[in-house]
Amino acid sequence: PRGPPASLVPRHTAAKAETERIALNCLVPNSQRPKTGHAPSVSVLMAVYNCAPYLPAALESILGQTFSDFELVVVDDGSKDDTPQILRAFAQRDLRVALIRNEQNLKLPASLNRGLSICRAPMVARADGDDLCHRMRLERQLTFIGQNEHLGVISCCYDLIDAEGRSLGSRSLPVDSGRIKFKLLWESPICHSGVLFRRELVRGVGGYDESYSTSQDYDLWARLRDRTEFGNLPGKLVTVRRHAAC
């Protein structure tokens, strides 16, 4: 039978099909990765493009977490700088790192969907290649969501720094689901690089909409608004870097 007319196919569905065609066979296997049936407690999902100046510190802040039962899935979105070499060095050093490299730049939403498709854990924590994680971030977030099974998406408050690492202050966010959902009507009160969500919840709505070049996280939270509850930890568990490089 013939499929629906192209005009009736959702934009993100068509974009996802094109992404899969372009990025086919782009997985960079880590042959040293343990071949066991054990799924980690959490998958840390990162997508990067030309982040070499900040990437080592970002990776160290994840690999040095007090909670160690995780995998780090990194999608290199066709970087032209030293990002691929940095990622390979970390993958050789730590068996928890799994790499995907796109043959060409597919942008953030498509890259995140590529990474999400191979995440093995029931929980997924987002991280960015230019930001820093507090060493207890995963431990505190997993404890919190484990104690609040009604929550599907959580994040945290955060500090801000500039390209040189100088403080730009901090940001506080509403912590209860009602206030978060209210603010979602006009802005995103969720720090994307500090978010942790239930994998199947996000997969169930199709992941990130690849037709959005920006605000793809806001779109995702809006689609999840009536499907789950949200929460923010009051502690500052990530440091977000403001700059123009990546």
PDB file of C-alpha atoms in Angstrom:
ATOM      1  CA  PRO A   1       0.000   0.000   0.000  1.00  0.00           C
ATOM      2  CA  ARG A   2       1.079   3.566  -0.697  1.00  0.00           C
ATOM      3  CA  GLY A   3       2.078   5.779   2.213  1.00  0.00           C
ATOM      4  CA  PRO A   4       0.454   9.084   3.101  1.00  0.00           C
ATOM      5  CA  PRO A   5       1.020  12.135   0.883  1.00  0.00           C
ATOM      6  CA  ALA A   6       4.252  13.965   1.626  1.00  0.00           C
ATOM      7  CA  SER A   7       2.245  16.961   2.849  1.00  0.00           C
ATOM      8  CA  LEU A   8       0.774  14.819   5.642  1.00  0.00           C
ATOM      9  CA  VAL A   9       4.085  13.392   6.883  1.00  0.00           C
ATOM     10  CA  PRO A  10       5.235  15.247  10.029  1.00  0.00           C
ATOM     11  CA  ARG A  11       8.299  17.387   9.415  1.00  0.00           C
ATOM     12  CA  HIS A  12      10.344  15.637  12.072  1.00  0.00           C
ATOM     13  CA  THR A  13       9.489  12.204  10.610  1.00  0.00           C
ATOM     14  CA  ALA A  14      10.692  13.186   7.144  1.00  0.00           C
ATOM     15  CA  ALA A  15      13.809  14.825   8.567  1.00  0.00           C
ATOM     16  CA  LYS A  16      14.593  11.743  10.649  1.00  0.00           C
ATOM     17  CA  ALA A  17      14.377   9.489   7.581  1.00  0.00           C
ATOM     18  CA  GLU A  18      16.820  11.743   5.737  1.00  0.00           C
ATOM     19  CA  THR A  19      19.161  11.730   8.730  1.00  0.00           C
ATOM     20  CA  GLU A  20      19.183   7.939   8.838  1.00  0.00           C
ATOM     21  CA  ARG A  21      19.972   7.825   5.119  1.00  0.00           C
ATOM     22  CA  ILE A  22      22.916  10.246   5.421  1.00  0.00           C
ATOM     23  CA  ALA A  23      24.346   8.888   8.677  1.00  0.00           C
ATOM     24  CA  LEU A  24      24.029   5.190   7.812  1.00  0.00           C
ATOM     25  CA  ASN A  25      27.013   3.166   9.021  1.00  0.00           C
ATOM     26  CA  CYS A  26      28.521   6.140  10.858  1.00  0.00           C
ATOM     27  CA  LEU A  27      28.889   4.247  14.112  1.00  0.00           C
ATOM     28  CA  VAL A  28      32.484   4.147  15.282  1.00  0.00           C
ATOM     29  CA  PRO A  29      32.706   0.856  17.171  1.00  0.00           C
ATOM     30  CA  ASN A  30      34.685   0.792  20.379  1.00  0.00           C
ATOM     31  CA  SER A  31      36.101  -2.707  20.072  1.00  0.00           C
ATOM     32  CA  GLN A  32      37.401  -2.586  23.635  1.00  0.00           C
ATOM     33  CA  ARG A  33      33.959  -2.009  25.109  1.00  0.00           C
ATOM     34  CA  PRO A  34      32.860  -4.832  27.435  1.00  0.00           C
ATOM     35  CA  LYS A  35      30.677  -7.356  25.599  1.00  0.00           C
ATOM     36  CA  THR A  36      28.347  -8.086  28.490  1.00  0.00           C
ATOM     37  CA  GLY A  37      24.587  -8.070  28.866  1.00  0.00           C
ATOM     38  CA  HIS A  38      24.781  -5.503  31.669  1.00  0.00           C
ATOM     39  CA  ALA A  39      22.976  -2.262  30.884  1.00  0.00           C
ATOM     40  CA  PRO A  40      24.236   0.730  32.857  1.00  0.00           C
ATOM     41  CA  SER A  41      21.978   2.659  35.209  1.00  0.00           C
ATOM     42  CA  VAL A  42      22.222   5.820  33.132  1.00  0.00           C
ATOM     43  CA  SER A  43      23.386   6.824  29.657  1.00  0.00           C
ATOM     44  CA  VAL A  44      25.026  10.241  29.368  1.00  0.00           C
ATOM     45  CA  LEU A  45      24.205  11.661  25.936  1.00  0.00           C
ATOM     46  CA  MET A  46      26.404  14.301  24.316  1.00  0.00           C
ATOM     47  CA  ALA A  47      26.531  15.710  20.783  1.00  0.00           C
ATOM     48  CA  VAL A  48      29.473  17.906  19.772  1.00  0.00           C
ATOM     49  CA  TYR A  49      30.662  19.965  16.830  1.00  0.00           C
ATOM     50  CA  ASN A  50      34.080  21.671  16.836  1.00  0.00           C
ATOM     51  CA  CYS A  51      34.300  21.796  20.640  1.00  0.00           C
ATOM     52  CA  ALA A  52      37.999  20.957  20.971  1.00  0.00           C
ATOM     53  CA  PRO A  53      38.960  23.893  23.263  1.00  0.00           C
ATOM     54  CA  TYR A  54      36.452  22.886  25.934  1.00  0.00           C
ATOM     55  CA  LEU A  55      35.841  19.190  25.301  1.00  0.00           C
ATOM     56  CA  PRO A  56      38.550  17.621  27.532  1.00  0.00           C
ATOM     57  CA  ALA A  57      37.303  19.436  30.627  1.00  0.00           C
ATOM     58  CA  ALA A  58      33.700  18.528  29.823  1.00  0.00           C
ATOM     59  CA  LEU A  59      34.559  14.844  29.404  1.00  0.00           C
ATOM     60  CA  GLU A  60      36.656  14.786  32.577  1.00  0.00           C
ATOM     61  CA  SER A  61      33.764  16.261  34.548  1.00  0.00           C
ATOM     62  CA  ILE A  62      31.569  13.340  33.447  1.00  0.00           C
ATOM     63  CA  LEU A  63      34.091  10.531  33.779  1.00  0.00           C
ATOM     64  CA  GLY A  64      34.986  11.768  37.267  1.00  0.00           C
ATOM     65  CA  GLN A  65      31.427  11.426  38.631  1.00  0.00           C
ATOM     66  CA  THR A  66      30.945   9.905  42.071  1.00  0.00           C
ATOM     67  CA  PHE A  67      28.327   7.616  40.480  1.00  0.00           C
ATOM     68  CA  SER A  68      30.195   5.369  38.052  1.00  0.00           C
ATOM     69  CA  ASP A  69      27.618   2.950  36.586  1.00  0.00           C
ATOM     70  CA  PHE A  70      27.028   4.866  33.358  1.00  0.00           C
ATOM     71  CA  GLU A  71      27.905   4.897  29.680  1.00  0.00           C
ATOM     72  CA  LEU A  72      28.873   8.056  27.856  1.00  0.00           C
ATOM     73  CA  VAL A  73      27.461   8.178  24.310  1.00  0.00           C
ATOM     74  CA  VAL A  74      29.078  10.948  22.266  1.00  0.00           C
ATOM     75  CA  VAL A  75      27.981  11.919  18.755  1.00  0.00           C
ATOM     76  CA  ASP A  76      30.590  13.861  16.787  1.00  0.00           C
ATOM     77  CA  ASP A  77      28.569  15.845  14.264  1.00  0.00           C
ATOM     78  CA  GLY A  78      31.247  15.974  11.565  1.00  0.00           C
ATOM     79  CA  SER A  79      33.737  18.142  13.470  1.00  0.00           C
ATOM     80  CA  LYS A  80      36.607  19.721  11.502  1.00  0.00           C
ATOM     81  CA  ASP A  81      38.889  20.539  14.444  1.00  0.00           C
ATOM     82  CA  ASP A  82      40.649  18.208  16.919  1.00  0.00           C
ATOM     83  CA  THR A  83      37.367  16.949  18.398  1.00  0.00           C
ATOM     84  CA  PRO A  84      37.590  13.466  16.766  1.00  0.00           C
ATOM     85  CA  GLN A  85      41.113  12.881  18.067  1.00  0.00           C
ATOM     86  CA  ILE A  86      40.152  13.996  21.571  1.00  0.00           C
ATOM     87  CA  LEU A  87      37.155  11.677  21.595  1.00  0.00           C
ATOM     88  CA  ARG A  88      39.180   8.683  20.396  1.00  0.00           C
ATOM     89  CA  ALA A  89      41.778   9.267  23.112  1.00  0.00           C
ATOM     90  CA  PHE A  90      39.105   9.312  25.827  1.00  0.00           C
ATOM     91  CA  ALA A  91      37.371   6.233  24.365  1.00  0.00           C
ATOM     92  CA  GLN A  92      40.652   4.309  24.442  1.00  0.00           C
ATOM     93  CA  ARG A  93      41.210   5.369  28.040  1.00  0.00           C
ATOM     94  CA  ASP A  94      37.722   4.630  29.393  1.00  0.00           C
ATOM     95  CA  LEU A  95      35.580   1.700  28.278  1.00  0.00           C
ATOM     96  CA  ARG A  96      32.384   3.517  29.236  1.00  0.00           C
ATOM     97  CA  VAL A  97      32.736   5.859  26.245  1.00  0.00           C
ATOM     98  CA  ALA A  98      30.909   4.978  23.005  1.00  0.00           C
ATOM     99  CA  LEU A  99      31.377   7.114  19.888  1.00  0.00           C
ATOM    100  CA  ILE A 100      29.296   7.892  16.824  1.00  0.00           C
ATOM    101  CA  ARG A 101      30.637  10.070  14.028  1.00  0.00           C
ATOM    102  CA  ASN A 102      28.332  11.608  11.439  1.00  0.00           C
ATOM    103  CA  GLU A 103      29.735  11.715   7.921  1.00  0.00           C
ATOM    104  CA  GLN A 104      28.447  15.270   7.587  1.00  0.00           C
ATOM    105  CA  ASN A 105      27.060  17.895   9.908  1.00  0.00           C
ATOM    106  CA  LEU A 106      23.445  16.939  10.725  1.00  0.00           C
ATOM    107  CA  LYS A 107      22.838  19.543  13.474  1.00  0.00           C
ATOM    108  CA  LEU A 108      22.024  18.985  17.121  1.00  0.00           C
ATOM    109  CA  PRO A 109      18.513  17.419  17.063  1.00  0.00           C
ATOM    110  CA  ALA A 110      19.449  14.730  14.530  1.00  0.00           C
ATOM    111  CA  SER A 111      22.704  13.985  16.345  1.00  0.00           C
ATOM    112  CA  LEU A 112      20.913  13.628  19.676  1.00  0.00           C
ATOM    113  CA  ASN A 113      18.427  11.224  18.110  1.00  0.00           C
ATOM    114  CA  ARG A 114      21.305   9.186  16.703  1.00  0.00           C
ATOM    115  CA  GLY A 115      22.837   8.935  20.155  1.00  0.00           C
ATOM    116  CA  LEU A 116      19.523   8.266  21.863  1.00  0.00           C
ATOM    117  CA  SER A 117      18.955   5.290  19.549  1.00  0.00           C
ATOM    118  CA  ILE A 118      21.947   3.427  21.046  1.00  0.00           C
ATOM    119  CA  CYS A 119      21.551   4.493  24.689  1.00  0.00           C
ATOM    120  CA  ARG A 120      21.127   1.305  26.727  1.00  0.00           C
ATOM    121  CA  ALA A 121      20.105   2.673  30.116  1.00  0.00           C
ATOM    122  CA  PRO A 122      16.543   3.413  31.250  1.00  0.00           C
ATOM    123  CA  MET A 123      17.666   6.914  32.255  1.00  0.00           C
ATOM    124  CA  VAL A 124      19.384   9.397  29.934  1.00  0.00           C
ATOM    125  CA  ALA A 125      21.355  12.419  31.168  1.00  0.00           C
ATOM    126  CA  ARG A 126      22.184  15.155  28.691  1.00  0.00           C
ATOM    127  CA  ALA A 127      25.539  16.895  28.682  1.00  0.00           C
ATOM    128  CA  ASP A 128      27.206  19.400  26.360  1.00  0.00           C
ATOM    129  CA  GLY A 129      30.785  19.398  25.127  1.00  0.00           C
ATOM    130  CA  ASP A 130      31.531  22.867  26.441  1.00  0.00           C
ATOM    131  CA  ASP A 131      29.811  22.668  29.843  1.00  0.00           C
ATOM    132  CA  LEU A 132      30.908  21.146  33.141  1.00  0.00           C
ATOM    133  CA  CYS A 133      29.123  18.731  35.474  1.00  0.00           C
ATOM    134  CA  HIS A 134      29.366  18.836  39.259  1.00  0.00           C
ATOM    135  CA  ARG A 135      31.033  15.609  40.344  1.00  0.00           C
ATOM    136  CA  MET A 136      27.898  14.518  42.244  1.00  0.00           C
ATOM    137  CA  ARG A 137      25.437  15.452  39.503  1.00  0.00           C
ATOM    138  CA  LEU A 138      24.494  11.910  38.445  1.00  0.00           C
ATOM    139  CA  GLU A 139      24.379  10.595  41.996  1.00  0.00           C
ATOM    140  CA  ARG A 140      22.039  13.335  43.162  1.00  0.00           C
ATOM    141  CA  GLN A 141      19.788  13.257  40.116  1.00  0.00           C
ATOM    142  CA  LEU A 142      19.414   9.478  40.069  1.00  0.00           C
ATOM    143  CA  THR A 143      18.616   9.473  43.791  1.00  0.00           C
ATOM    144  CA  PHE A 144      16.027  12.201  43.283  1.00  0.00           C
ATOM    145  CA  ILE A 145      14.217  10.619  40.338  1.00  0.00           C
ATOM    146  CA  GLY A 146      14.372   7.216  42.042  1.00  0.00           C
ATOM    147  CA  GLN A 147      12.544   8.691  45.032  1.00  0.00           C
ATOM    148  CA  ASN A 148       9.985  10.405  42.768  1.00  0.00           C
ATOM    149  CA  GLU A 149       8.757   7.823  40.312  1.00  0.00           C
ATOM    150  CA  HIS A 150       6.043  10.122  38.977  1.00  0.00           C
ATOM    151  CA  LEU A 151       8.701  12.412  37.478  1.00  0.00           C
ATOM    152  CA  GLY A 152       9.753  11.805  33.889  1.00  0.00           C
ATOM    153  CA  VAL A 153      12.065  14.780  33.300  1.00  0.00           C
ATOM    154  CA  ILE A 154      14.309  16.506  35.834  1.00  0.00           C
ATOM    155  CA  SER A 155      17.073  19.075  35.672  1.00  0.00           C
ATOM    156  CA  CYS A 156      18.802  21.491  38.044  1.00  0.00           C
ATOM    157  CA  CYS A 157      19.842  25.051  38.655  1.00  0.00           C
ATOM    158  CA  TYR A 158      23.193  26.066  37.179  1.00  0.00           C
ATOM    159  CA  ASP A 159      26.185  28.392  37.187  1.00  0.00           C
ATOM    160  CA  LEU A 160      27.288  30.433  34.174  1.00  0.00           C
ATOM    161  CA  ILE A 161      30.818  31.103  32.908  1.00  0.00           C
ATOM    162  CA  ASP A 162      32.244  32.794  29.817  1.00  0.00           C
ATOM    163  CA  ALA A 163      34.692  31.415  27.252  1.00  0.00           C
ATOM    164  CA  GLU A 164      37.609  32.038  29.613  1.00  0.00           C
ATOM    165  CA  GLY A 165      35.942  30.390  32.602  1.00  0.00           C
ATOM    166  CA  ARG A 166      35.038  33.637  34.369  1.00  0.00           C
ATOM    167  CA  SER A 167      31.841  33.615  36.414  1.00  0.00           C
ATOM    168  CA  LEU A 168      28.718  35.155  34.907  1.00  0.00           C
ATOM    169  CA  GLY A 169      26.570  34.404  37.929  1.00  0.00           C
ATOM    170  CA  SER A 170      24.027  31.646  38.375  1.00  0.00           C
ATOM    171  CA  ARG A 171      20.453  30.804  37.464  1.00  0.00           C
ATOM    172  CA  SER A 172      17.718  29.468  39.718  1.00  0.00           C
ATOM    173  CA  LEU A 173      14.744  27.597  38.302  1.00  0.00           C
ATOM    174  CA  PRO A 174      11.315  26.575  39.643  1.00  0.00           C
ATOM    175  CA  VAL A 175      11.537  23.185  41.336  1.00  0.00           C
ATOM    176  CA  ASP A 176       7.966  21.838  41.377  1.00  0.00           C
ATOM    177  CA  SER A 177       6.140  20.424  38.368  1.00  0.00           C
ATOM    178  CA  GLY A 178       3.201  22.830  38.522  1.00  0.00           C
ATOM    179  CA  ARG A 179       5.376  25.937  38.303  1.00  0.00           C
ATOM    180  CA  ILE A 180       7.586  24.367  35.641  1.00  0.00           C
ATOM    181  CA  LYS A 181       4.581  23.511  33.467  1.00  0.00           C
ATOM    182  CA  PHE A 182       3.194  27.017  33.934  1.00  0.00           C
ATOM    183  CA  LYS A 183       6.456  28.628  32.783  1.00  0.00           C
ATOM    184  CA  LEU A 184       6.612  26.227  29.840  1.00  0.00           C
ATOM    185  CA  LEU A 185       3.734  28.238  28.358  1.00  0.00           C
ATOM    186  CA  TRP A 186       6.195  30.986  27.359  1.00  0.00           C
ATOM    187  CA  GLU A 187       9.771  29.792  28.050  1.00  0.00           C
ATOM    188  CA  SER A 188      11.830  26.777  29.020  1.00  0.00           C
ATOM    189  CA  PRO A 189      12.540  26.600  32.784  1.00  0.00           C
ATOM    190  CA  ILE A 190      14.667  23.472  32.247  1.00  0.00           C
ATOM    191  CA  CYS A 191      18.438  23.480  31.772  1.00  0.00           C
ATOM    192  CA  HIS A 192      18.957  21.207  28.755  1.00  0.00           C
ATOM    193  CA  SER A 193      22.595  20.363  29.490  1.00  0.00           C
ATOM    194  CA  GLY A 194      21.583  19.385  33.023  1.00  0.00           C
ATOM    195  CA  VAL A 195      18.500  17.342  32.181  1.00  0.00           C
ATOM    196  CA  LEU A 196      17.880  13.678  33.018  1.00  0.00           C
ATOM    197  CA  PHE A 197      14.867  11.889  31.547  1.00  0.00           C
ATOM    198  CA  ARG A 198      13.337   8.454  31.254  1.00  0.00           C
ATOM    199  CA  ARG A 199      14.501   7.045  27.921  1.00  0.00           C
ATOM    200  CA  GLU A 200      11.261   5.378  26.832  1.00  0.00           C
ATOM    201  CA  LEU A 201       9.240   8.480  27.653  1.00  0.00           C
ATOM    202  CA  VAL A 202      11.233  10.556  25.171  1.00  0.00           C
ATOM    203  CA  ARG A 203      11.420   7.780  22.604  1.00  0.00           C
ATOM    204  CA  GLY A 204       7.647   7.446  22.894  1.00  0.00           C
ATOM    205  CA  VAL A 205       7.106  10.950  21.476  1.00  0.00           C
ATOM    206  CA  GLY A 206       9.645  10.461  18.680  1.00  0.00           C
ATOM    207  CA  GLY A 207      12.649  12.051  20.341  1.00  0.00           C
ATOM    208  CA  TYR A 208      13.855  15.470  19.221  1.00  0.00           C
ATOM    209  CA  ASP A 209      12.095  17.133  16.294  1.00  0.00           C
ATOM    210  CA  GLU A 210      14.836  17.404  13.663  1.00  0.00           C
ATOM    211  CA  SER A 211      13.083  20.249  11.840  1.00  0.00           C
ATOM    212  CA  TYR A 212      14.070  22.598  14.690  1.00  0.00           C
ATOM    213  CA  SER A 213      17.541  24.126  14.294  1.00  0.00           C
ATOM    214  CA  THR A 214      17.165  25.779  17.722  1.00  0.00           C
ATOM    215  CA  SER A 215      14.825  25.372  20.705  1.00  0.00           C
ATOM    216  CA  GLN A 216      14.515  21.629  20.046  1.00  0.00           C
ATOM    217  CA  ASP A 217      14.587  21.038  23.795  1.00  0.00           C
ATOM    218  CA  TYR A 218      11.722  23.492  24.402  1.00  0.00           C
ATOM    219  CA  ASP A 219       9.692  21.706  21.744  1.00  0.00           C
ATOM    220  CA  LEU A 220      10.371  18.340  23.397  1.00  0.00           C
ATOM    221  CA  TRP A 221       9.300  19.546  26.849  1.00  0.00           C
ATOM    222  CA  ALA A 222       6.150  21.053  25.327  1.00  0.00           C
ATOM    223  CA  ARG A 223       5.238  17.698  23.777  1.00  0.00           C
ATOM    224  CA  LEU A 224       5.866  15.964  27.109  1.00  0.00           C
ATOM    225  CA  ARG A 225       3.976  18.536  29.171  1.00  0.00           C
ATOM    226  CA  ASP A 226       0.724  16.569  29.307  1.00  0.00           C
ATOM    227  CA  ARG A 227       2.402  13.149  29.503  1.00  0.00           C
ATOM    228  CA  THR A 228       4.570  13.405  32.603  1.00  0.00           C
ATOM    229  CA  GLU A 229       5.692  15.525  35.543  1.00  0.00           C
ATOM    230  CA  PHE A 230       8.832  17.664  35.765  1.00  0.00           C
ATOM    231  CA  GLY A 231      11.243  18.621  38.531  1.00  0.00           C
ATOM    232  CA  ASN A 232      14.362  20.720  39.108  1.00  0.00           C
ATOM    233  CA  LEU A 233      16.886  20.117  41.852  1.00  0.00           C
ATOM    234  CA  PRO A 234      17.622  23.398  43.676  1.00  0.00           C
ATOM    235  CA  GLY A 235      21.369  22.714  43.734  1.00  0.00           C
ATOM    236  CA  LYS A 236      23.635  23.947  40.938  1.00  0.00           C
ATOM    237  CA  LEU A 237      24.858  20.711  39.366  1.00  0.00           C
ATOM    238  CA  VAL A 238      26.122  22.011  36.012  1.00  0.00           C
ATOM    239  CA  THR A 239      28.158  24.968  34.804  1.00  0.00           C
ATOM    240  CA  VAL A 240      27.007  26.340  31.463  1.00  0.00           C
ATOM    241  CA  ARG A 241      29.550  28.088  29.275  1.00  0.00           C
ATOM    242  CA  ARG A 242      28.382  31.105  27.251  1.00  0.00           C
ATOM    243  CA  HIS A 243      30.445  31.670  24.096  1.00  0.00           C
ATOM    244  CA  ALA A 244      30.195  31.663  20.303  1.00  0.00           C
ATOM    245  CA  ALA A 245      32.564  28.814  19.377  1.00  0.00           C
ATOM    246  CA  CYS A 246      30.224  25.801  19.566  1.00  0.00           C
TER     247      CYS A 246
END
